[in-house]
Coordinates of C-alpha atoms in Angstrom, one line a residue:
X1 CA -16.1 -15.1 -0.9
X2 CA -14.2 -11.8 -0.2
X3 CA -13.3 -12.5 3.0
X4 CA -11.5 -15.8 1.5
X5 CA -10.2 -14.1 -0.9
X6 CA -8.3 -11.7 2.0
X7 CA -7.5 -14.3 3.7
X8 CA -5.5 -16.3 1.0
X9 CA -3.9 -13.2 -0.1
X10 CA -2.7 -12.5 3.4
X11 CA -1.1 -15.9 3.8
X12 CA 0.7 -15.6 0.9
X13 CA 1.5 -11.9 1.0
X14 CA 5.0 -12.1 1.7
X15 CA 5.7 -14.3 -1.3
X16 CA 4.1 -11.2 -3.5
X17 CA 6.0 -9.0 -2.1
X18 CA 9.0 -11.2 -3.4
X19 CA 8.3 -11.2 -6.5
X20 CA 8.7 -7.7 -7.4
X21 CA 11.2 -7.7 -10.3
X22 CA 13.4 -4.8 -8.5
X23 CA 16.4 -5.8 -6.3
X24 CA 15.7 -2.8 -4.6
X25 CA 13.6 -2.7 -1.2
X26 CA 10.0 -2.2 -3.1
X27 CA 8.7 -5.5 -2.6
X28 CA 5.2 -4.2 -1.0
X29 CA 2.9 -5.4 -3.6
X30 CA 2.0 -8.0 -1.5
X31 CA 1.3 -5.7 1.7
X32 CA -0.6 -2.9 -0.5
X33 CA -2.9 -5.6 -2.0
X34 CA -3.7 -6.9 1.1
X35 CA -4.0 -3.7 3.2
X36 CA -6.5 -2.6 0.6
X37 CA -8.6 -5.8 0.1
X38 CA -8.7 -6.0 4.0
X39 CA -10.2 -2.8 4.1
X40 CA -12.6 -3.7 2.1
X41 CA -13.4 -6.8 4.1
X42 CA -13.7 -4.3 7.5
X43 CA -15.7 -2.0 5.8
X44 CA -18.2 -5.0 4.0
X45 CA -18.8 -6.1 7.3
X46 CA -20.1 -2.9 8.1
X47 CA -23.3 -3.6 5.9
X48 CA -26.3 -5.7 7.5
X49 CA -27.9 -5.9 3.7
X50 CA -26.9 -9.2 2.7
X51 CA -27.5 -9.1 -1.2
X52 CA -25.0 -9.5 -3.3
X53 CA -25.3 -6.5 -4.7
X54 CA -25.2 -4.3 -1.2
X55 CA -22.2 -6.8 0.2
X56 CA -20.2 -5.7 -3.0
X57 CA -20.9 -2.2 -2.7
X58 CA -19.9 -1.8 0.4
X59 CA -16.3 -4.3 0.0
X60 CA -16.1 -1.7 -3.2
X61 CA -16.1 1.3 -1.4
X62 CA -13.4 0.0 1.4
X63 CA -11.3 -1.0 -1.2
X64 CA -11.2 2.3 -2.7
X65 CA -10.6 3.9 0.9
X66 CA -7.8 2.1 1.7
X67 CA -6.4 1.2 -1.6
X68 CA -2.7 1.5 -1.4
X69 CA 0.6 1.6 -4.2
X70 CA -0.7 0.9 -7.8
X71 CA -1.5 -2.9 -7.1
X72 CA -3.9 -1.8 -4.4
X73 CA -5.4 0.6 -6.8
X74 CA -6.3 -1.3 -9.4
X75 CA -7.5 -4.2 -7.2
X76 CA -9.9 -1.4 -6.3
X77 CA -11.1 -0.3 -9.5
X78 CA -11.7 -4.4 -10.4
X79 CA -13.9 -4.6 -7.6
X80 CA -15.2 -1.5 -8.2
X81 CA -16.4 -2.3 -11.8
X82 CA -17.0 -6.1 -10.2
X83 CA -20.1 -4.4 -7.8
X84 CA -21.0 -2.4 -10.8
X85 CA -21.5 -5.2 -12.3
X86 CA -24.0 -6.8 -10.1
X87 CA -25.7 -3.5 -8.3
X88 CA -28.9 -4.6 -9.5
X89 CA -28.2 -8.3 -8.1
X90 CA -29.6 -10.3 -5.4
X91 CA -27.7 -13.0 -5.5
X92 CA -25.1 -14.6 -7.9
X93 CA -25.4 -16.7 -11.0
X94 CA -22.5 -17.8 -13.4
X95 CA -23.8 -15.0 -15.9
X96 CA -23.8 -12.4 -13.3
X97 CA -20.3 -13.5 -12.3
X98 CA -18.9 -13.6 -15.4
X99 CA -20.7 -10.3 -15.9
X100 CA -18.8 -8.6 -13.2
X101 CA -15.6 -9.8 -13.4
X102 CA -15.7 -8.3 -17.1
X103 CA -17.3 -4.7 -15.6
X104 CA -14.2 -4.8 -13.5
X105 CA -11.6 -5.2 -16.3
X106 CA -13.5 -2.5 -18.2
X107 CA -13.2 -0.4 -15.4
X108 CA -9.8 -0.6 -14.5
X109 CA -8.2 -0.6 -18.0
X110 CA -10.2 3.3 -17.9
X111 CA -7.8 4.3 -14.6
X112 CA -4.9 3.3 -16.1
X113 CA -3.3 6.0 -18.4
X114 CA -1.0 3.3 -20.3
X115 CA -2.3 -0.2 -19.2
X116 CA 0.8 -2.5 -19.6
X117 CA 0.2 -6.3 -20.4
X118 CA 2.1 -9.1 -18.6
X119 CA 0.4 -7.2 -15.3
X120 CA -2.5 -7.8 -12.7
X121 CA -4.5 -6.4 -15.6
X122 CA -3.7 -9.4 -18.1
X123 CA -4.5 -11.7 -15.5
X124 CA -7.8 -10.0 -14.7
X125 CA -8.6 -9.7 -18.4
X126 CA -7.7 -13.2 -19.5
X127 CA -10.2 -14.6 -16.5
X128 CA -12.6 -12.5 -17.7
X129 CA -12.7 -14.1 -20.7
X130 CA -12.8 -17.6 -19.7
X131 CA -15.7 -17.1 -17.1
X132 CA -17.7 -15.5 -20.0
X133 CA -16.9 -18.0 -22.2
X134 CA -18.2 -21.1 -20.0
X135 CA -20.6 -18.8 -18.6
X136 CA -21.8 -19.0 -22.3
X137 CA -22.4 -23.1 -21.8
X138 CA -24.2 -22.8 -18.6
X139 CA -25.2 -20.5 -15.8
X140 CA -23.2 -22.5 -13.0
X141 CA -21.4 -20.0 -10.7
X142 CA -19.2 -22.4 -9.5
X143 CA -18.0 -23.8 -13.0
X144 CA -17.6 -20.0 -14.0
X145 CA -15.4 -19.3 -11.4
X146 CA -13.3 -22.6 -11.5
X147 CA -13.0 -21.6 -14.8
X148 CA -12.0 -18.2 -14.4
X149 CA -9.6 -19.0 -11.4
X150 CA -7.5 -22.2 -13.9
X151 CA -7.4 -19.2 -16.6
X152 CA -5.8 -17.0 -14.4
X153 CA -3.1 -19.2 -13.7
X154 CA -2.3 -20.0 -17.2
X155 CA -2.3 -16.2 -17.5
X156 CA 0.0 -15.6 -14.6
X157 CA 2.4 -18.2 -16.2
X158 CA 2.6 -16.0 -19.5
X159 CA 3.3 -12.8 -18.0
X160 CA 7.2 -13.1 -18.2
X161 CA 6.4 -13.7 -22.1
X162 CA 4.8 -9.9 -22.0
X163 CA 6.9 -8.1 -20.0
X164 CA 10.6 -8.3 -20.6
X165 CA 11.6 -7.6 -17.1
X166 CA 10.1 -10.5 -15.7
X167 CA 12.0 -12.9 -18.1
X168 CA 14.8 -11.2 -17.3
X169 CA 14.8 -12.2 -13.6
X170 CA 12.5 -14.9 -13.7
X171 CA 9.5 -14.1 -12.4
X172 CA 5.8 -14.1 -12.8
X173 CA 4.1 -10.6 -12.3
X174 CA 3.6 -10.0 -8.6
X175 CA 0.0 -8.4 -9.4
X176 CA -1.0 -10.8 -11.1
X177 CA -0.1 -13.5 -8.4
X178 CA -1.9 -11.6 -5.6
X179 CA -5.1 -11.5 -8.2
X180 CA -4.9 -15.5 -8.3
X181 CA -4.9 -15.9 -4.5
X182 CA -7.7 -13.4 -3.9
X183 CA -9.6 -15.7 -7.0
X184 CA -8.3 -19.3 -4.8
X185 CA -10.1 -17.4 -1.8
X186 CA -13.1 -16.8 -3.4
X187 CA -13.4 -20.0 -4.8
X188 CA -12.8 -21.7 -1.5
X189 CA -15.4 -19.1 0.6
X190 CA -17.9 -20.3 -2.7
X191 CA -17.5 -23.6 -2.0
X192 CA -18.0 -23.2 1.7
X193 CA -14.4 -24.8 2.1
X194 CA -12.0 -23.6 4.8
X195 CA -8.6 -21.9 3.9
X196 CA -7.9 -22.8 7.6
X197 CA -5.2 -25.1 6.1
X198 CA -3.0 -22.2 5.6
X199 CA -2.8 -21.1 9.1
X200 CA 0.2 -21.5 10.1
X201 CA 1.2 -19.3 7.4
X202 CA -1.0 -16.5 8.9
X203 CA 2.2 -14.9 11.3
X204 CA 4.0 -14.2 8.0
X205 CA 1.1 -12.0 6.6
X206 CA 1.2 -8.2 7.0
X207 CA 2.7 -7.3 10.9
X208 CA 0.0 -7.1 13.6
X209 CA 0.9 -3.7 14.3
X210 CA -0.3 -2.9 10.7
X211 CA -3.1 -4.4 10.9
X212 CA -3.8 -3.4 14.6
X213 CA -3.6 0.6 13.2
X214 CA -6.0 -0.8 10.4
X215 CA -8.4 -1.8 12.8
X216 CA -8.2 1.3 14.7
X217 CA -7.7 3.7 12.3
X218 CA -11.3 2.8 11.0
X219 CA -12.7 3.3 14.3
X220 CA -11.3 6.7 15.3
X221 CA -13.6 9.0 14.4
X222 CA -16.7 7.0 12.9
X223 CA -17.6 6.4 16.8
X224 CA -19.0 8.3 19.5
X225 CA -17.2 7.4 23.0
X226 CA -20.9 6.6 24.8
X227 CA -21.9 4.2 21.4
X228 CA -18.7 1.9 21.4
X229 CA -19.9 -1.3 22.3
X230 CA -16.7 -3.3 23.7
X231 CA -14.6 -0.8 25.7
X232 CA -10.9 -2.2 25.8
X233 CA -8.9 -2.3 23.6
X234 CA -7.0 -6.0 24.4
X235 CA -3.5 -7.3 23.0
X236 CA -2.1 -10.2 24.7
X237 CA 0.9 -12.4 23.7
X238 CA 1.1 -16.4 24.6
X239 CA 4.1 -18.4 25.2
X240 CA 2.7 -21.6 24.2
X241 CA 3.0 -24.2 26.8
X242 CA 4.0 -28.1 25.5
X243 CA 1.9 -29.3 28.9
X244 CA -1.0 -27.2 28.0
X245 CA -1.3 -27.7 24.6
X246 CA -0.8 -31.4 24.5
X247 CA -3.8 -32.0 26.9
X248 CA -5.6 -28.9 25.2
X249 CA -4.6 -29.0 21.7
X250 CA -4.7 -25.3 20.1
X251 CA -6.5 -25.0 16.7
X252 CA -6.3 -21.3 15.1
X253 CA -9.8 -21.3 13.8
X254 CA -11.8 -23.0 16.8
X255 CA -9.8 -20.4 18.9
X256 CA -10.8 -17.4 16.8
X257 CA -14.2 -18.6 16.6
X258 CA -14.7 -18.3 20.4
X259 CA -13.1 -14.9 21.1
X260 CA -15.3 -13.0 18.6
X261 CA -18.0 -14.0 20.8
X262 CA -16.6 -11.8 22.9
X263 CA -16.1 -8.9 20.6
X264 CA -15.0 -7.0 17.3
X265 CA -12.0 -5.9 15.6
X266 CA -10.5 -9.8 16.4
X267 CA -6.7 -10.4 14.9
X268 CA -5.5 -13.8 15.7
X269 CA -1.8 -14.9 14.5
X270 CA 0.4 -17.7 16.0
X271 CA 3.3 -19.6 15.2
X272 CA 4.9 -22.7 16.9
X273 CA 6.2 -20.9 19.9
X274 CA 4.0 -17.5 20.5
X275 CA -0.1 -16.7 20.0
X276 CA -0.9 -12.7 19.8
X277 CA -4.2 -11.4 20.0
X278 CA -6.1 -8.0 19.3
X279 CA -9.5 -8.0 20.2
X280 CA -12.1 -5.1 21.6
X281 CA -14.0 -6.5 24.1
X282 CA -16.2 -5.5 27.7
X283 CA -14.0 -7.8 29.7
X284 CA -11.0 -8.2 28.9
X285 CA -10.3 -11.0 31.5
X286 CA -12.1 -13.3 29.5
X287 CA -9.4 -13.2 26.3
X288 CA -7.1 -13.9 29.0
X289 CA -8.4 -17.0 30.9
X290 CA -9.6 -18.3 27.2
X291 CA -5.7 -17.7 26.1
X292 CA -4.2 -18.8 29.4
X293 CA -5.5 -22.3 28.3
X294 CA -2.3 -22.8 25.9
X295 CA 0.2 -20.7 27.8
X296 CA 2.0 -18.3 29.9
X297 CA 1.0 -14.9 29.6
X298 CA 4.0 -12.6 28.2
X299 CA 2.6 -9.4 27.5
X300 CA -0.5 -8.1 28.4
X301 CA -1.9 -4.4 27.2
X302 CA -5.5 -2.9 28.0
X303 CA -6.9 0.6 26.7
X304 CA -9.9 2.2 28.0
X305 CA -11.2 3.2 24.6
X306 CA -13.5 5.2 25.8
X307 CA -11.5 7.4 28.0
X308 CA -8.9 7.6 24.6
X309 CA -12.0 8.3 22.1
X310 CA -13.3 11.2 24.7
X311 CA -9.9 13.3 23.9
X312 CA -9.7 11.7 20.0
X313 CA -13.0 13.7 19.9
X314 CA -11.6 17.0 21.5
X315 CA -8.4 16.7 19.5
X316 CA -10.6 16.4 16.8
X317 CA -13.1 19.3 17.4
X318 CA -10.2 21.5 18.4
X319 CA -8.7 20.6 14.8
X320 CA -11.8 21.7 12.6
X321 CA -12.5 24.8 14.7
X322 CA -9.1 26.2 14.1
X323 CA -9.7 24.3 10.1
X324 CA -12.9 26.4 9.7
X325 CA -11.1 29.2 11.1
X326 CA -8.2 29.4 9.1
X327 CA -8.5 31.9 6.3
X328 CA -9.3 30.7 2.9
X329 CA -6.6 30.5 0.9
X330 CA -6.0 30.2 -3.0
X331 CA -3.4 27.1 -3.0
X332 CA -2.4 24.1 -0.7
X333 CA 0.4 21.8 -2.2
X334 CA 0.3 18.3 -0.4
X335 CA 3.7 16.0 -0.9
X336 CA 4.2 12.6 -0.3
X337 CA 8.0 12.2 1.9
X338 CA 9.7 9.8 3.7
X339 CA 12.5 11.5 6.1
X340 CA 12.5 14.7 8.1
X341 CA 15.0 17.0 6.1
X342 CA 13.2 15.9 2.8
X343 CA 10.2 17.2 4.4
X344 CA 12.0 20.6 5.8
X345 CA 13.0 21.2 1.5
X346 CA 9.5 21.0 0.6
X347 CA 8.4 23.2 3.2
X348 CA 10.7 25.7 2.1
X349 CA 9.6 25.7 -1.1
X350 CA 6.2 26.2 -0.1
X351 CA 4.6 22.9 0.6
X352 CA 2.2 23.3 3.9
X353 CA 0.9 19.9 4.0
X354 CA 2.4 16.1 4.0
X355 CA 1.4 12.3 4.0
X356 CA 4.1 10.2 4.9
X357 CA 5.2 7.7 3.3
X358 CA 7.2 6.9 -0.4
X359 CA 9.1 3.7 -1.0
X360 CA 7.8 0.5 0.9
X361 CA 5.5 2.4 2.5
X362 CA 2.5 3.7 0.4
X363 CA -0.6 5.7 1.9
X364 CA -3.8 4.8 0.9
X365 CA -6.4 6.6 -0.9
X366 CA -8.0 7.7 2.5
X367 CA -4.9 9.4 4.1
X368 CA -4.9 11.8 1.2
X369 CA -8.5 12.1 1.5
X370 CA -7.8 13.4 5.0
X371 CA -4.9 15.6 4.0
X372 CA -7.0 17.2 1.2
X373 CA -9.6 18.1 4.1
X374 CA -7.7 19.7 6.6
X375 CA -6.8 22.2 3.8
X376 CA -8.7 25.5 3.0
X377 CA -8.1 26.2 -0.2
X378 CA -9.6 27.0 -3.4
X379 CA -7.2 24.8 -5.7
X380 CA -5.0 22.0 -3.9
X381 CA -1.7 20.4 -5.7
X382 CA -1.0 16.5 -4.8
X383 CA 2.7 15.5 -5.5
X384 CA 3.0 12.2 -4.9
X385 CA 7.2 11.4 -5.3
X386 CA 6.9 7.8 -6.0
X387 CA 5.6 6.1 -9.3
X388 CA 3.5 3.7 -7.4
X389 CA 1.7 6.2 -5.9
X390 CA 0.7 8.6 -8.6
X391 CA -2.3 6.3 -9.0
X392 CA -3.2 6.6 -5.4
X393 CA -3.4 10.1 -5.4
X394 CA -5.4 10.1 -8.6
X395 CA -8.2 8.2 -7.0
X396 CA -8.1 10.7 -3.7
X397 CA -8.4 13.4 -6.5
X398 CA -11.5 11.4 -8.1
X399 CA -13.7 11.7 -4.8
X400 CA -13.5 15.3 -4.8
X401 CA -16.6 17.0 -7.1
X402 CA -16.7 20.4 -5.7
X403 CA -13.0 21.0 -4.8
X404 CA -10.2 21.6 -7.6
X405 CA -7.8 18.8 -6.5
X406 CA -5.2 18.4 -9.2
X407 CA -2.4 15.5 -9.5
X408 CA 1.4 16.5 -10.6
X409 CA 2.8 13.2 -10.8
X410 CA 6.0 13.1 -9.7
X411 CA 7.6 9.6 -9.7
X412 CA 10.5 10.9 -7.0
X413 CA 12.1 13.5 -4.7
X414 CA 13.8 15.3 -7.1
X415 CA 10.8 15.9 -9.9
X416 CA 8.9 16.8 -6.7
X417 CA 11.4 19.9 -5.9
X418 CA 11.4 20.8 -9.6
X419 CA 7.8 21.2 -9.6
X420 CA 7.8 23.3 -6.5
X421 CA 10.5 25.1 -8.0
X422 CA 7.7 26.2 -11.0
X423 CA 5.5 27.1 -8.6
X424 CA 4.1 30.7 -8.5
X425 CA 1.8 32.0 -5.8
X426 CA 0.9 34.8 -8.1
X427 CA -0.2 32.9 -11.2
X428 CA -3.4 31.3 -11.8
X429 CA -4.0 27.8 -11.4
X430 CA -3.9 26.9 -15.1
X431 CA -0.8 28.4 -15.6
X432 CA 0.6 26.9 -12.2
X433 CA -0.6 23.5 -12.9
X434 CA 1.6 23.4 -17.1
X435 CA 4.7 25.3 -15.5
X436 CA 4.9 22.4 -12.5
X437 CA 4.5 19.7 -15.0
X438 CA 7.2 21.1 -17.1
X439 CA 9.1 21.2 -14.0
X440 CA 9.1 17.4 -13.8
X441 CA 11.1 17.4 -16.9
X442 CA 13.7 19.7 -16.0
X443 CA 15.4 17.6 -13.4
X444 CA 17.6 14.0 -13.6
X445 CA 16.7 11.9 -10.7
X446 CA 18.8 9.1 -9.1
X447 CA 19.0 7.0 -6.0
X448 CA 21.7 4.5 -4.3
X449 CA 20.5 1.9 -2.2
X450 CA 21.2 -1.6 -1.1
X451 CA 20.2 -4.6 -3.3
X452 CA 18.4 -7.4 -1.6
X453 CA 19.0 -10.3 -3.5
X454 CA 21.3 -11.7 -6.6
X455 CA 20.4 -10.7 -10.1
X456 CA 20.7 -9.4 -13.5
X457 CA 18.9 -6.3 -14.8
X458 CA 19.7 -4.4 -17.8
X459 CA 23.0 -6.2 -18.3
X460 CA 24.4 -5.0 -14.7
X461 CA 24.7 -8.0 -12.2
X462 CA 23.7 -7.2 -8.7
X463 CA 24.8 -9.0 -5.9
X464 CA 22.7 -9.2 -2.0
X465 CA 24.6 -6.6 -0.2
X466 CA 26.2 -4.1 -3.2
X467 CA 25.3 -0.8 -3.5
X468 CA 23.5 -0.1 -6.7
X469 CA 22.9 3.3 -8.3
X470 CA 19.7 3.8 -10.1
X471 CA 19.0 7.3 -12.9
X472 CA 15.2 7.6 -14.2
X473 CA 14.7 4.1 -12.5
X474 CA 17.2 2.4 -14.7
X475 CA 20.3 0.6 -12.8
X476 CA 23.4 2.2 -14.0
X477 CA 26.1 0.8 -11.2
X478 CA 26.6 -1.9 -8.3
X479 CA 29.3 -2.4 -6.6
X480 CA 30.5 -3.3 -3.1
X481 CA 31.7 0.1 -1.8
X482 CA 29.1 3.0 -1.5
X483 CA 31.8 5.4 -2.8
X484 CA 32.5 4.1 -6.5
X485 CA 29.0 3.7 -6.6
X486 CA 27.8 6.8 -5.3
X487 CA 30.6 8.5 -8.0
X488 CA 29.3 5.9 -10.9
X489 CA 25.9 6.8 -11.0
X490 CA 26.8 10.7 -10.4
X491 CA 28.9 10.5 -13.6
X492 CA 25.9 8.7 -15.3
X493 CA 23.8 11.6 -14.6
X494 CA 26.1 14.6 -15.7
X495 CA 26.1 15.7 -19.2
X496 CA 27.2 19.1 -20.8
X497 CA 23.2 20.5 -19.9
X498 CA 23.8 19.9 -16.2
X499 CA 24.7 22.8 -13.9
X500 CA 23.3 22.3 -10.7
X501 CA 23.8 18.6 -8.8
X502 CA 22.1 18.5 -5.7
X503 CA 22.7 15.3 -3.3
X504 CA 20.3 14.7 -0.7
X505 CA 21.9 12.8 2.2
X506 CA 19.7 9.5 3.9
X507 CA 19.8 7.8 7.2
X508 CA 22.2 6.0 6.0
X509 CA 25.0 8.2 4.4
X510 CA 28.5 8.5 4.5
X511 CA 29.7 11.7 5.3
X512 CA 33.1 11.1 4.2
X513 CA 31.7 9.6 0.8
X514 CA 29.3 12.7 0.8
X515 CA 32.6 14.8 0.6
X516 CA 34.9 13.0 -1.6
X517 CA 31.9 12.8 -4.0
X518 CA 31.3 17.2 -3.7
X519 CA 35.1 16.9 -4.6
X520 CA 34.7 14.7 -7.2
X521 CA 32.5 16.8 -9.1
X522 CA 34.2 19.9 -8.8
X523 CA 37.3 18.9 -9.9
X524 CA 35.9 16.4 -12.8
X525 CA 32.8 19.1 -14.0
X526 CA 34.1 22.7 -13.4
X527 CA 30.9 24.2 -14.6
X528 CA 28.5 22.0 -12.2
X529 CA 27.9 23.2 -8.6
X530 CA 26.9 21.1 -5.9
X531 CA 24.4 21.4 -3.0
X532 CA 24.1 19.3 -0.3
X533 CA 21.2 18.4 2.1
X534 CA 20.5 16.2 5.1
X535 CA 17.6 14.2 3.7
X536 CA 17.4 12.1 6.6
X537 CA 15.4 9.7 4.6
X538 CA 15.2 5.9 4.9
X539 CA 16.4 3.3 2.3
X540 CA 18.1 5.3 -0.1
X541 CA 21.2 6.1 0.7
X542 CA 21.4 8.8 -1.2
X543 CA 18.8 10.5 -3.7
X544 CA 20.8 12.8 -6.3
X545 CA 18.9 15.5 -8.3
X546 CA 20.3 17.3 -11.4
X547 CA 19.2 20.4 -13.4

């Protein structure tokens, strides 16, 4: 049922991502729900227990590993609650069913600070509700589910009625649609029906490279180099071959089935013209005369894993003996950037530790988990920078009993460098912990960036292409030149208060418009000084932060 329920999502990941109300490059929803629940897959597949109650567990506990952006997050904490629900479950009835989907709603409505209908947790809810209520009638598991699954569609169809935004442009709540594939998939893997149908969907899912560095991220680390079973590392790409195929027909699923004979960590995608393939196997030759059947070979790469997890190990070793050796230290402040020179600010500032990632591109509970361990310190400060990752970081936090973690959640850049900027070495953590809060309030924060599509938002149409200028998270400006826009959403920002306007240059700046815009101000707001950076990060042109 899970595994359907990943695969669905996957196939249809793209179209989540597109629904994301913003014009703006965000549309990930789609990626972090499936990143997460895929994780969760991996790491269910880990478990030989076959109860229902052990197989949720451990899908539980991968989902909160890898859960990614808020989406991902509170997919995690519904199956979370869901294996809570049933820990004392061999197997599943329509009761039990019912009973976990509503432990799941429970629990995530407790992560969320402000739960906010018209999301992935109305959806949840509602489904909730209708699988108790026929779970009331009877005790049938599939009827529950079916049941469940149509509520969550009528559900997803009201969620522009509770949340303006998605009236506004038209959409249902991304979330929410991710939920109802994952809930198709489940039915479908109850039913013991094949989503196979969807295959030639499956290339548009998240990029093989992602999901390759899924599959070997879990490895690295959990594995001895004299216990890995299959020792290379095989990716192979297929130019499919009209003579080939017409007297050997290729079928996705038949094909999969046979290579994971072979091996583990299997990724099969494919479209009309090209077949890729990821697999760890003992003999590698074997993928290839299996994949030669449809094609020409086009690119062929082999790892010795074992050769590569022999210095992972070293690397590693090294890493905690100079860890364990590193003095303790009272504080270690962990952001979350995107771009080299945004990086070099927070260093400056005292910052000693970083996850990458911020807009498009959210780390998962388990790569802050990491960070948090390489530090040695009594009290460690997580700023996130991105609103859809507070959550993320919260959860990393959570795991931790016997080390203060503690979560400033700043929602960008700029509340992240006036948190820092309250930070004191030399006061105690209490007192460090209100002044960087406080410090999220002292700063203005706006972006420019590129809109992606047509629309209308707050009264300001956006065309595909214009530059758009965004304060708090609220578009202010669009328009076809970078410069009136860049100067638009300045001026939206500075009031009689403002006294400092700091302008953090991205890959993609002007440096001309960089200058006419310092010029700008300081003709227009004679008591406002400017300070400019090279951000160097990606997709926003230009991040602005005023004080």
């Amino acid at each position: 049922m899970f595994a359907e329920g990943a695969h669905v999502l996957d196939q249809h990941s793209e179209r989540v991502d597109a629904l994301n109300v913003f014009p703006v490059p965000d549309g990930d929803t789609g990626t972090n729900m499936s990143l997460t629940i895929n994780s969760g897959v991996k790491e269910m597949k880990q478990g030989e227990d076959v109860r229902a109650s052990a197989v949720a567990k451990h899908f539980s506990k991968g989902l909160l590993m890898g859960a990614r952006g808020n989406s991902g997050v509170i997919l995690s904490q519904l199956f979370r609650g869901f294996a809570k629900g049933i820990e004392k479950k061999d197997e599943f009835d329509g009761q039990a069913l019912a009973a976990a989907f509503e432990n799941g709603v429970d629990t995530a409505y407790r992560a969320v600070m402000k739960p906010v209908e018209g999301t992935i947790l109305s959806v949840a809810k509602d489904a909730a509700k209708a699988a108790r209520k026929e779970a009331r009638k009877h005790n049938d598991v599939d009827a529950v589910l079916e049941e469940a699954l149509s509520e969550a569609r009528r559900s997803l169809e009201r969620t522009p009625d509770l949340l303006p935004v998605l009236k506004e442009v038209g959409v249902v709540d991304s979330g929410g649609q991710g939920l109802l594939h994952i809930y198709e998939g489940m039915q479908a893997g109850l039913r013991g029906e094949s989503t196979a149908d969807h295959a030639t969907e499956v290339a548009e899912q998240p990029s093989m490279d992602t999901l390759v560095e899924a599959e070997h991220h879990h490895v690295q680390g959990d594995i001895a180099p004299e216990d890995i079973e299959f020792g290379y590392c095989t990716e192979i790409m297929i130019r499919f071959d009209d003579e080939k195929t017409k007297k050997n027909p290729f079928n996705e699923e038949a094909f999969r089935s046979r290579l994971s004979e072979h091996g583990d960590s299997l990724l099969v995608v494919s479209d009309e013209d090209l077949l890729k393939i990821h697999i760890h196997v003992e003999y590698p030759g074997v993928v290839m005369d299996e994949a030669q059947k449809y094609g020409e070979l086009i690119n062929v790469k082999i790892d010795n894993m074992r050769e590569q997890h022999a210095e992972l190990s070293s690397h590693m070793h090294q890493e905690a003996t100079e860890s364990t050796s590193k003095k303790k230290q009272t504080y270690a402040v962990i952001a979350v950037t995107m771009g080299s020179g945004v990086q070099a600010l927070f260093e400056s500032l005292g910052v000693e530790a970083f996850v990458e990632g911020g807009q498009t591109m959210n780390p998962s509970t388990e790569q802050f988990i990491e960070a948090i361990e390489q530090t040695n310190a009594e009290h460690v400060f997580l700023i996130p920078n991105n609103g859809n990752i507070v959550m993320t970081a919260e959860q990393a936090a959570d795991v931790f009993e016997s080390l203060d973690v503690r979560v400033i959640p700043t929602k960008s850049v700029p509340q992240g460098l006036g948190a820092m900027f309250a930070f004191n070495e030399e006061e105690d953590v209490a007192a460090n912990a209100e002044a960087m809060n406080e410090g999220i309030s002292t700063v203005k924060s706006a972006s420019v960036t590129k809109a992606i599509r047509d629309t209308t938002i707050g009264g300001v149409d956006i065309k595909e292409n214009d530059f758009m200028g965004l304060v708090e998270g609220e578009i202010v400006s669009s328009g076809a030149t970078l410069e009136e826009t860049l100067k638009k959403t300045a001026e939206a920002m500075i009031d009689h208060e403002i006294e400092m306007l700091t302008v953090i240059a991205g890959e993609d700046a002007d440096e001309d418009c960089t200058e006419v815009l310092a010029a700008y101000v300081e003709e227009q707001y004679e008591d406002v000084e400017t300070e400019i950076h090279d951000g160097k990060q990606p997709l926003y042109h230009y991040i602005l932060s005023a004080e």
